[in-house]
Amino acid sequence: MYKLFIICFLCLGQIHVVCSQDTLATVTAEKGDGILSLLRKHGVDPYQYYDEFVNVNIDNLRDSVHLYEGQTYAIPKVTLDTVPIESSLQEQSKEIKKIEGKTYDIFGEDHKTVLPKSERLKEAVYYLVSGHGGPDPGAMAVYKGKPIAEDEYAYDITLRLAKELLAHGAKVYIIIRDENDGIREERILDLDNDEVAYPDKTIPLNQLARLRQRVDIVNNLYKKNKGAYQRLIVTHVDSRSKGQNIDVFFYHHEKSKNGKRLAENIHKTFQSKYKKYQPNRTYSGTFEDRTSLYLVKKTHPAMTFIEIGNIRNKKDQRRILEPDNRQALAKWISEGVILDYEER
């Protein structure tokens, strides 16, 4: 066993981290910090250690996901015995990623490296479709005087989900793509209309033509991967009336046994997460058949259609705009997907 004692003085001066082999590091949250940014700031992989951070600090988190400014938080231990101790934590993290990770430019410069977590989805193929895009921004709203659009947030969650699935060995097709956005950590995501459909097709202006294009792409890829375990996940942000906030809903084809099981397993994961992290709040999201939706009716892979929340509702906006929440949503969906694959 090695002994390790590190003191890291941050550039801000007033905060320091003390960690040893036997104690957890503690840090003080500053204004604007979220769980992801706090972990990243201290050289800890925010996606690998997100759940552990929440478990350790659950009593000091608002709504089980938000930090309090000025509150002290424990940072999960990071295994350091495979890298030189004299390197900084951030340098170690970068070095490990260069050796073990694969890069995907579509996730953006800060997120393009995917570190393998397991091979639990090694034989699985997933098609991910984020709602709207191109000439159609989807539902619109105004937040602090700035416009926000459904397609930008659905896309960000979809990218985060894709990264999670890739980390567990899956083959992933991102059907709606924006090569210059990537995963973003801002609350207000800038609007654009330069998304394309896989691999680089212009998205039509006509709504039915857009839906047909997505169906054709997915069904053609489904034929190409014939014989493999294949699933389709469509992600939307709902647009009901301003006064109506919703939980995450899951839809499937009424005649698809596998689609129903996929929706049910993700729904079951959300129920358990709410029970664990928000015990005082009832989760009211459901899973149900909804064959009237064009993509549900026309695509060949077993699928689930997910509605994340109501972008026009103030309560739901807090869930959708906070990048930590978008990451949590993606991770919970991925855990439900893994559960479904392993129960097949």
CSV table of C-alpha atoms in Angstrom, one decimal:
chain,number,residue,atom,x,y,z
A,1,MET,CA,0.0,0.0,0.0
A,2,TYR,CA,1.2,3.4,-0.8
A,3,LYS,CA,0.8,6.6,1.3
A,4,LEU,CA,-0.4,9.7,-0.4
A,5,PHE,CA,-0.9,13.2,0.9
A,6,ILE,CA,-1.6,16.0,-1.5
A,7,ILE,CA,-2.4,19.7,-1.0
A,8,CYS,CA,-3.7,21.4,-4.1
A,9,PHE,CA,-3.9,25.2,-3.9
A,10,LEU,CA,-6.3,26.6,-6.4
A,11,CYS,CA,-5.6,29.7,-8.4
A,12,LEU,CA,-8.4,31.6,-6.6
A,13,GLY,CA,-6.4,31.5,-3.5
A,14,GLN,CA,-9.1,31.3,-0.9
A,15,ILE,CA,-10.0,27.7,-1.5
A,16,HIS,CA,-7.8,24.7,-0.9
A,17,VAL,CA,-8.2,21.0,-1.2
A,18,VAL,CA,-6.7,18.5,1.3
A,19,CYS,CA,-6.8,14.8,0.6
A,20,SER,CA,-5.2,11.7,1.9
A,21,GLN,CA,-5.5,8.0,1.5
A,22,ASP,CA,-7.9,7.8,4.5
A,23,THR,CA,-10.0,11.0,4.1
A,24,LEU,CA,-12.0,12.5,1.3
A,25,ALA,CA,-11.1,15.9,-0.1
A,26,THR,CA,-13.4,18.7,0.8
A,27,VAL,CA,-14.0,21.8,-1.4
A,28,THR,CA,-16.2,24.9,-1.1
A,29,ALA,CA,-18.8,25.5,-3.9
A,30,GLU,CA,-18.6,29.0,-5.5
A,31,LYS,CA,-21.2,31.0,-7.3
A,32,GLY,CA,-22.1,29.3,-10.6
A,33,ASP,CA,-20.6,25.9,-9.6
A,34,GLY,CA,-22.6,22.8,-10.5
A,35,ILE,CA,-21.6,19.2,-9.7
A,36,LEU,CA,-20.0,18.6,-13.1
A,37,SER,CA,-18.0,21.8,-13.1
A,38,LEU,CA,-16.9,21.3,-9.5
A,39,LEU,CA,-15.6,17.8,-10.1
A,40,ARG,CA,-14.0,18.8,-13.4
A,41,LYS,CA,-12.3,21.8,-11.6
A,42,HIS,CA,-10.7,19.4,-9.2
A,43,GLY,CA,-9.4,16.9,-11.7
A,44,VAL,CA,-12.1,14.3,-11.2
A,45,ASP,CA,-14.0,12.7,-14.1
A,46,PRO,CA,-17.4,14.2,-13.6
A,47,TYR,CA,-19.3,11.5,-15.4
A,48,GLN,CA,-17.6,8.6,-13.7
A,49,TYR,CA,-18.0,10.0,-10.2
A,50,TYR,CA,-21.3,11.9,-10.5
A,51,ASP,CA,-23.4,9.3,-8.6
A,52,GLU,CA,-20.8,8.8,-6.0
A,53,PHE,CA,-20.6,12.6,-5.4
A,54,VAL,CA,-24.4,12.7,-5.0
A,55,ASN,CA,-24.4,9.8,-2.6
A,56,VAL,CA,-21.7,11.3,-0.3
A,57,ASN,CA,-23.2,14.8,-0.3
A,58,ILE,CA,-26.9,14.1,-0.5
A,59,ASP,CA,-27.7,16.0,2.7
A,60,ASN,CA,-26.2,19.2,1.3
A,61,LEU,CA,-27.8,19.3,-2.1
A,62,ARG,CA,-30.9,21.2,-3.1
A,63,ASP,CA,-33.4,18.9,-4.9
A,64,SER,CA,-30.6,16.3,-4.7
A,65,VAL,CA,-28.8,17.8,-7.7
A,66,HIS,CA,-27.9,21.4,-7.0
A,67,LEU,CA,-25.0,22.8,-4.9
A,68,TYR,CA,-25.3,25.6,-2.3
A,69,GLU,CA,-22.9,28.4,-2.7
A,70,GLY,CA,-20.5,28.5,0.2
A,71,GLN,CA,-21.3,24.9,1.3
A,72,THR,CA,-18.4,22.4,1.7
A,73,TYR,CA,-18.6,19.2,-0.3
A,74,ALA,CA,-16.6,16.0,-0.2
A,75,ILE,CA,-14.9,14.9,-3.4
A,76,PRO,CA,-14.8,11.2,-4.2
A,77,LYS,CA,-11.5,9.4,-4.0
A,78,VAL,CA,-9.7,8.9,-7.3
A,79,THR,CA,-7.4,5.9,-7.9
A,80,LEU,CA,-3.9,7.3,-8.4
A,81,ASP,CA,-1.6,4.3,-8.1
A,82,THR,CA,-1.3,3.9,-11.9
A,83,VAL,CA,0.2,7.3,-12.5
A,84,PRO,CA,3.1,9.4,-11.1
A,85,ILE,CA,2.1,11.0,-7.8
A,86,GLU,CA,4.0,14.2,-8.7
A,87,SER,CA,1.7,14.9,-11.6
A,88,SER,CA,-1.3,17.1,-10.9
A,89,LEU,CA,-4.7,15.5,-10.9
A,90,GLN,CA,-5.8,17.2,-14.1
A,91,GLU,CA,-2.6,16.2,-15.9
A,92,GLN,CA,-3.1,12.6,-14.8
A,93,SER,CA,-6.7,12.7,-16.0
A,94,LYS,CA,-5.6,14.0,-19.4
A,95,GLU,CA,-2.8,11.4,-19.7
A,96,ILE,CA,-5.1,8.5,-18.9
A,97,LYS,CA,-7.6,9.7,-21.4
A,98,LYS,CA,-5.0,9.9,-24.2
A,99,ILE,CA,-4.0,6.3,-23.5
A,100,GLU,CA,-7.4,4.7,-23.0
A,101,GLY,CA,-10.0,6.9,-24.6
A,102,LYS,CA,-11.5,7.2,-28.1
A,103,THR,CA,-12.3,10.6,-29.5
A,104,TYR,CA,-15.5,11.7,-31.2
A,105,ASP,CA,-15.4,15.3,-32.5
A,106,ILE,CA,-19.2,15.6,-32.5
A,107,PHE,CA,-19.1,15.9,-28.7
A,108,GLY,CA,-17.0,19.1,-28.8
A,109,GLU,CA,-13.5,19.8,-27.8
A,110,ASP,CA,-14.0,19.5,-24.0
A,111,HIS,CA,-16.0,16.3,-24.3
A,112,LYS,CA,-14.7,14.5,-27.3
A,113,THR,CA,-12.8,11.8,-25.3
A,114,VAL,CA,-14.8,8.8,-24.3
A,115,LEU,CA,-13.3,6.6,-21.6
A,116,PRO,CA,-14.4,3.0,-21.6
A,117,LYS,CA,-16.4,2.1,-18.5
A,118,SER,CA,-17.5,-1.5,-19.4
A,119,GLU,CA,-18.4,-3.7,-22.3
A,120,ARG,CA,-22.0,-4.3,-21.1
A,121,LEU,CA,-23.4,-3.0,-24.4
A,122,LYS,CA,-20.8,-4.5,-26.7
A,123,GLU,CA,-23.2,-6.2,-29.0
A,124,ALA,CA,-25.9,-3.5,-29.0
A,125,VAL,CA,-26.7,-0.9,-31.7
A,126,TYR,CA,-28.6,2.3,-30.8
A,127,TYR,CA,-30.1,5.0,-33.1
A,128,LEU,CA,-30.6,8.3,-31.3
A,129,VAL,CA,-32.9,10.9,-32.7
A,130,SER,CA,-33.2,14.3,-31.0
A,131,GLY,CA,-36.4,16.2,-31.8
A,132,HIS,CA,-36.8,18.8,-34.5
A,133,GLY,CA,-33.6,20.5,-35.7
A,134,GLY,CA,-32.5,22.3,-38.9
A,135,PRO,CA,-35.3,24.7,-40.0
A,136,ASP,CA,-37.5,23.5,-37.1
A,137,PRO,CA,-36.5,24.6,-33.6
A,138,GLY,CA,-39.5,22.9,-32.0
A,139,ALA,CA,-41.1,24.5,-29.0
A,140,MET,CA,-39.8,28.0,-28.1
A,141,ALA,CA,-39.8,30.0,-24.9
A,142,VAL,CA,-38.0,33.0,-23.4
A,143,TYR,CA,-35.7,32.7,-20.4
A,144,LYS,CA,-34.3,35.9,-18.8
A,145,GLY,CA,-35.0,37.8,-22.0
A,146,LYS,CA,-33.3,35.3,-24.3
A,147,PRO,CA,-35.0,32.8,-26.6
A,148,ILE,CA,-34.6,29.1,-25.9
A,149,ALA,CA,-35.6,26.2,-28.2
A,150,GLU,CA,-36.5,22.6,-27.8
A,151,ASP,CA,-34.1,21.2,-30.4
A,152,GLU,CA,-31.0,22.6,-28.7
A,153,TYR,CA,-31.8,20.9,-25.3
A,154,ALA,CA,-33.0,17.7,-26.8
A,155,TYR,CA,-29.8,17.5,-28.8
A,156,ASP,CA,-27.5,18.2,-25.8
A,157,ILE,CA,-29.2,15.4,-23.8
A,158,THR,CA,-28.9,13.1,-26.8
A,159,LEU,CA,-25.2,13.7,-27.1
A,160,ARG,CA,-24.7,13.1,-23.4
A,161,LEU,CA,-26.7,9.8,-23.8
A,162,ALA,CA,-24.6,8.8,-26.8
A,163,LYS,CA,-21.4,9.3,-24.8
A,164,GLU,CA,-22.7,7.2,-22.0
A,165,LEU,CA,-23.7,4.3,-24.3
A,166,LEU,CA,-20.4,4.4,-26.2
A,167,ALA,CA,-18.5,4.2,-22.8
A,168,HIS,CA,-20.3,0.9,-22.3
A,169,GLY,CA,-19.3,-0.5,-25.6
A,170,ALA,CA,-22.4,0.2,-27.7
A,171,LYS,CA,-22.4,1.1,-31.4
A,172,VAL,CA,-24.3,4.4,-31.6
A,173,TYR,CA,-25.7,6.3,-34.6
A,174,ILE,CA,-26.5,10.0,-33.8
A,175,ILE,CA,-29.2,10.7,-36.5
A,176,ILE,CA,-29.7,14.5,-36.1
A,177,ARG,CA,-26.2,16.1,-36.0
A,178,ASP,CA,-24.6,19.5,-35.4
A,179,GLU,CA,-20.9,19.3,-36.0
A,180,ASN,CA,-20.1,22.6,-34.3
A,181,ASP,CA,-22.2,22.5,-31.1
A,182,GLY,CA,-21.1,19.5,-29.1
A,183,ILE,CA,-22.0,18.9,-25.5
A,184,ARG,CA,-22.5,22.4,-23.9
A,185,GLU,CA,-22.3,23.4,-20.2
A,186,GLU,CA,-24.2,26.7,-20.6
A,187,ARG,CA,-27.8,27.1,-19.2
A,188,ILE,CA,-28.9,29.1,-22.2
A,189,LEU,CA,-28.0,27.3,-25.4
A,190,ASP,CA,-27.6,29.5,-28.5
A,191,LEU,CA,-30.0,28.8,-31.3
A,192,ASP,CA,-28.9,27.8,-34.8
A,193,ASN,CA,-30.4,25.9,-37.7
A,194,ASP,CA,-27.4,24.1,-39.2
A,195,GLU,CA,-28.3,20.6,-38.0
A,196,VAL,CA,-28.2,17.8,-40.6
A,197,ALA,CA,-29.5,14.3,-40.7
A,198,TYR,CA,-27.1,11.3,-40.8
A,199,PRO,CA,-24.7,11.3,-42.3
A,200,ASP,CA,-24.9,14.9,-43.8
A,201,LYS,CA,-28.4,15.3,-45.3
A,202,THR,CA,-30.1,18.6,-45.4
A,203,ILE,CA,-33.2,18.6,-43.1
A,204,PRO,CA,-36.4,19.4,-45.1
A,205,LEU,CA,-38.6,22.4,-44.2
A,206,ASN,CA,-41.8,20.4,-44.5
A,207,GLN,CA,-42.7,18.5,-41.3
A,208,LEU,CA,-43.8,15.3,-42.9
A,209,ALA,CA,-40.8,15.2,-45.2
A,210,ARG,CA,-38.6,15.7,-42.1
A,211,LEU,CA,-40.2,12.7,-40.3
A,212,ARG,CA,-40.0,10.5,-43.4
A,213,GLN,CA,-36.3,11.4,-43.8
A,214,ARG,CA,-35.6,10.2,-40.2
A,215,VAL,CA,-37.7,7.0,-40.7
A,216,ASP,CA,-35.9,6.2,-43.9
A,217,ILE,CA,-32.4,6.7,-42.3
A,218,VAL,CA,-33.2,4.6,-39.3
A,219,ASN,CA,-34.9,1.8,-41.3
A,220,ASN,CA,-32.0,1.6,-43.8
A,221,LEU,CA,-29.5,1.4,-41.0
A,222,TYR,CA,-31.6,-1.2,-39.3
A,223,LYS,CA,-31.4,-3.4,-42.5
A,224,LYS,CA,-27.6,-2.8,-42.6
A,225,ASN,CA,-27.3,-4.1,-39.0
A,226,LYS,CA,-29.7,-7.0,-39.5
A,227,GLY,CA,-29.2,-9.7,-36.9
A,228,ALA,CA,-27.9,-7.3,-34.2
A,229,TYR,CA,-29.7,-6.2,-31.1
A,230,GLN,CA,-31.0,-2.8,-32.2
A,231,ARG,CA,-33.0,-0.1,-30.4
A,232,LEU,CA,-34.2,3.5,-31.3
A,233,ILE,CA,-34.4,6.3,-28.7
A,234,VAL,CA,-36.2,9.5,-29.7
A,235,THR,CA,-35.8,12.5,-27.4
A,236,HIS,CA,-38.1,15.5,-27.3
A,237,VAL,CA,-38.8,18.4,-24.9
A,238,ASP,CA,-42.5,18.8,-24.5
A,239,SER,CA,-44.4,22.0,-25.2
A,240,ARG,CA,-47.6,22.0,-23.3
A,241,SER,CA,-49.3,25.0,-21.7
A,242,LYS,CA,-47.1,27.3,-19.6
A,243,GLY,CA,-48.8,26.3,-16.4
A,244,GLN,CA,-48.3,22.6,-16.8
A,245,ASN,CA,-45.1,21.0,-15.6
A,246,ILE,CA,-44.5,17.4,-16.4
A,247,ASP,CA,-42.1,14.6,-15.4
A,248,VAL,CA,-40.3,12.5,-18.0
A,249,PHE,CA,-42.6,10.4,-20.1
A,250,PHE,CA,-41.9,7.4,-22.2
A,251,TYR,CA,-43.9,6.1,-25.2
A,252,HIS,CA,-43.7,2.9,-27.3
A,253,HIS,CA,-45.5,1.1,-30.1
A,254,GLU,CA,-48.6,-0.7,-28.8
A,255,LYS,CA,-47.7,-3.9,-30.6
A,256,SER,CA,-44.0,-3.9,-29.7
A,257,LYS,CA,-43.1,-6.1,-26.7
A,258,ASN,CA,-39.5,-5.1,-26.9
A,259,GLY,CA,-40.3,-1.4,-27.2
A,260,LYS,CA,-42.6,-1.6,-24.2
A,261,ARG,CA,-39.9,-3.4,-22.1
A,262,LEU,CA,-37.4,-0.7,-23.1
A,263,ALA,CA,-39.7,2.1,-22.1
A,264,GLU,CA,-40.7,0.3,-18.9
A,265,ASN,CA,-37.1,-0.3,-17.9
A,266,ILE,CA,-36.1,3.3,-18.3
A,267,HIS,CA,-39.2,4.4,-16.5
A,268,LYS,CA,-38.4,2.0,-13.7
A,269,THR,CA,-34.9,3.5,-13.4
A,270,PHE,CA,-36.3,7.0,-13.1
A,271,GLN,CA,-38.7,5.9,-10.4
A,272,SER,CA,-35.8,4.4,-8.4
A,273,LYS,CA,-33.6,7.5,-8.9
A,274,TYR,CA,-36.4,9.9,-7.7
A,275,LYS,CA,-37.0,7.6,-4.7
A,276,LYS,CA,-33.3,7.7,-3.8
A,277,TYR,CA,-32.4,11.3,-4.6
A,278,GLN,CA,-35.7,13.1,-4.2
A,279,PRO,CA,-37.6,11.1,-1.6
A,280,ASN,CA,-40.0,13.9,-0.7
A,281,ARG,CA,-41.1,14.3,-4.3
A,282,THR,CA,-43.5,12.0,-6.2
A,283,TYR,CA,-42.4,11.0,-9.7
A,284,SER,CA,-45.5,11.1,-11.9
A,285,GLY,CA,-43.9,10.2,-15.3
A,286,THR,CA,-45.5,7.3,-17.1
A,287,PHE,CA,-44.7,4.9,-20.0
A,288,GLU,CA,-47.5,4.0,-22.4
A,289,ASP,CA,-48.2,3.1,-26.0
A,290,ARG,CA,-48.6,6.0,-28.4
A,291,THR,CA,-48.7,4.6,-31.9
A,292,SER,CA,-50.1,7.9,-33.3
A,293,LEU,CA,-46.6,9.4,-33.3
A,294,TYR,CA,-45.1,9.0,-36.8
A,295,LEU,CA,-41.7,7.8,-35.7
A,296,VAL,CA,-43.3,5.3,-33.3
A,297,LYS,CA,-45.5,3.9,-36.0
A,298,LYS,CA,-43.1,3.8,-39.0
A,299,THR,CA,-39.6,2.8,-37.7
A,300,HIS,CA,-38.5,-0.8,-37.6
A,301,PRO,CA,-36.3,-1.1,-34.4
A,302,ALA,CA,-38.0,-1.5,-31.1
A,303,MET,CA,-38.0,2.0,-29.7
A,304,THR,CA,-39.0,4.5,-27.0
A,305,PHE,CA,-40.0,8.1,-27.5
A,306,ILE,CA,-39.0,10.3,-24.5
A,307,GLU,CA,-40.5,13.6,-23.5
A,308,ILE,CA,-38.1,15.3,-21.1
A,309,GLY,CA,-40.3,18.2,-19.8
A,310,ASN,CA,-42.2,21.3,-20.7
A,311,ILE,CA,-39.8,24.0,-22.0
A,312,ARG,CA,-42.5,26.7,-21.4
A,313,ASN,CA,-43.0,25.8,-17.7
A,314,LYS,CA,-40.7,27.6,-15.2
A,315,LYS,CA,-40.3,24.5,-13.0
A,316,ASP,CA,-39.4,22.3,-16.0
A,317,GLN,CA,-37.0,25.0,-17.3
A,318,ARG,CA,-34.9,24.5,-14.2
A,319,ARG,CA,-34.6,20.8,-15.0
A,320,ILE,CA,-33.8,21.3,-18.6
A,321,LEU,CA,-31.5,24.4,-18.5
A,322,GLU,CA,-29.2,23.2,-15.7
A,323,PRO,CA,-26.4,21.2,-17.4
A,324,ASP,CA,-26.0,19.0,-14.4
A,325,ASN,CA,-29.6,18.0,-14.7
A,326,ARG,CA,-29.2,17.3,-18.4
A,327,GLN,CA,-26.3,15.0,-17.6
A,328,ALA,CA,-28.3,13.3,-14.9
A,329,LEU,CA,-31.2,12.7,-17.3
A,330,ALA,CA,-28.8,11.2,-19.9
A,331,LYS,CA,-27.1,9.0,-17.3
A,332,TRP,CA,-30.4,7.7,-15.9
A,333,ILE,CA,-31.7,6.9,-19.4
A,334,SER,CA,-28.5,5.0,-20.1
A,335,GLU,CA,-28.9,3.0,-16.9
A,336,GLY,CA,-32.4,2.1,-18.0
A,337,VAL,CA,-31.1,1.1,-21.4
A,338,ILE,CA,-28.4,-1.1,-19.9
A,339,LEU,CA,-31.0,-2.7,-17.6
A,340,ASP,CA,-33.1,-3.4,-20.6
A,341,TYR,CA,-30.3,-4.9,-22.6
A,342,GLU,CA,-29.2,-7.2,-19.8
A,343,GLU,CA,-32.7,-8.4,-19.2
A,344,ARG,CA,-33.3,-9.3,-22.8
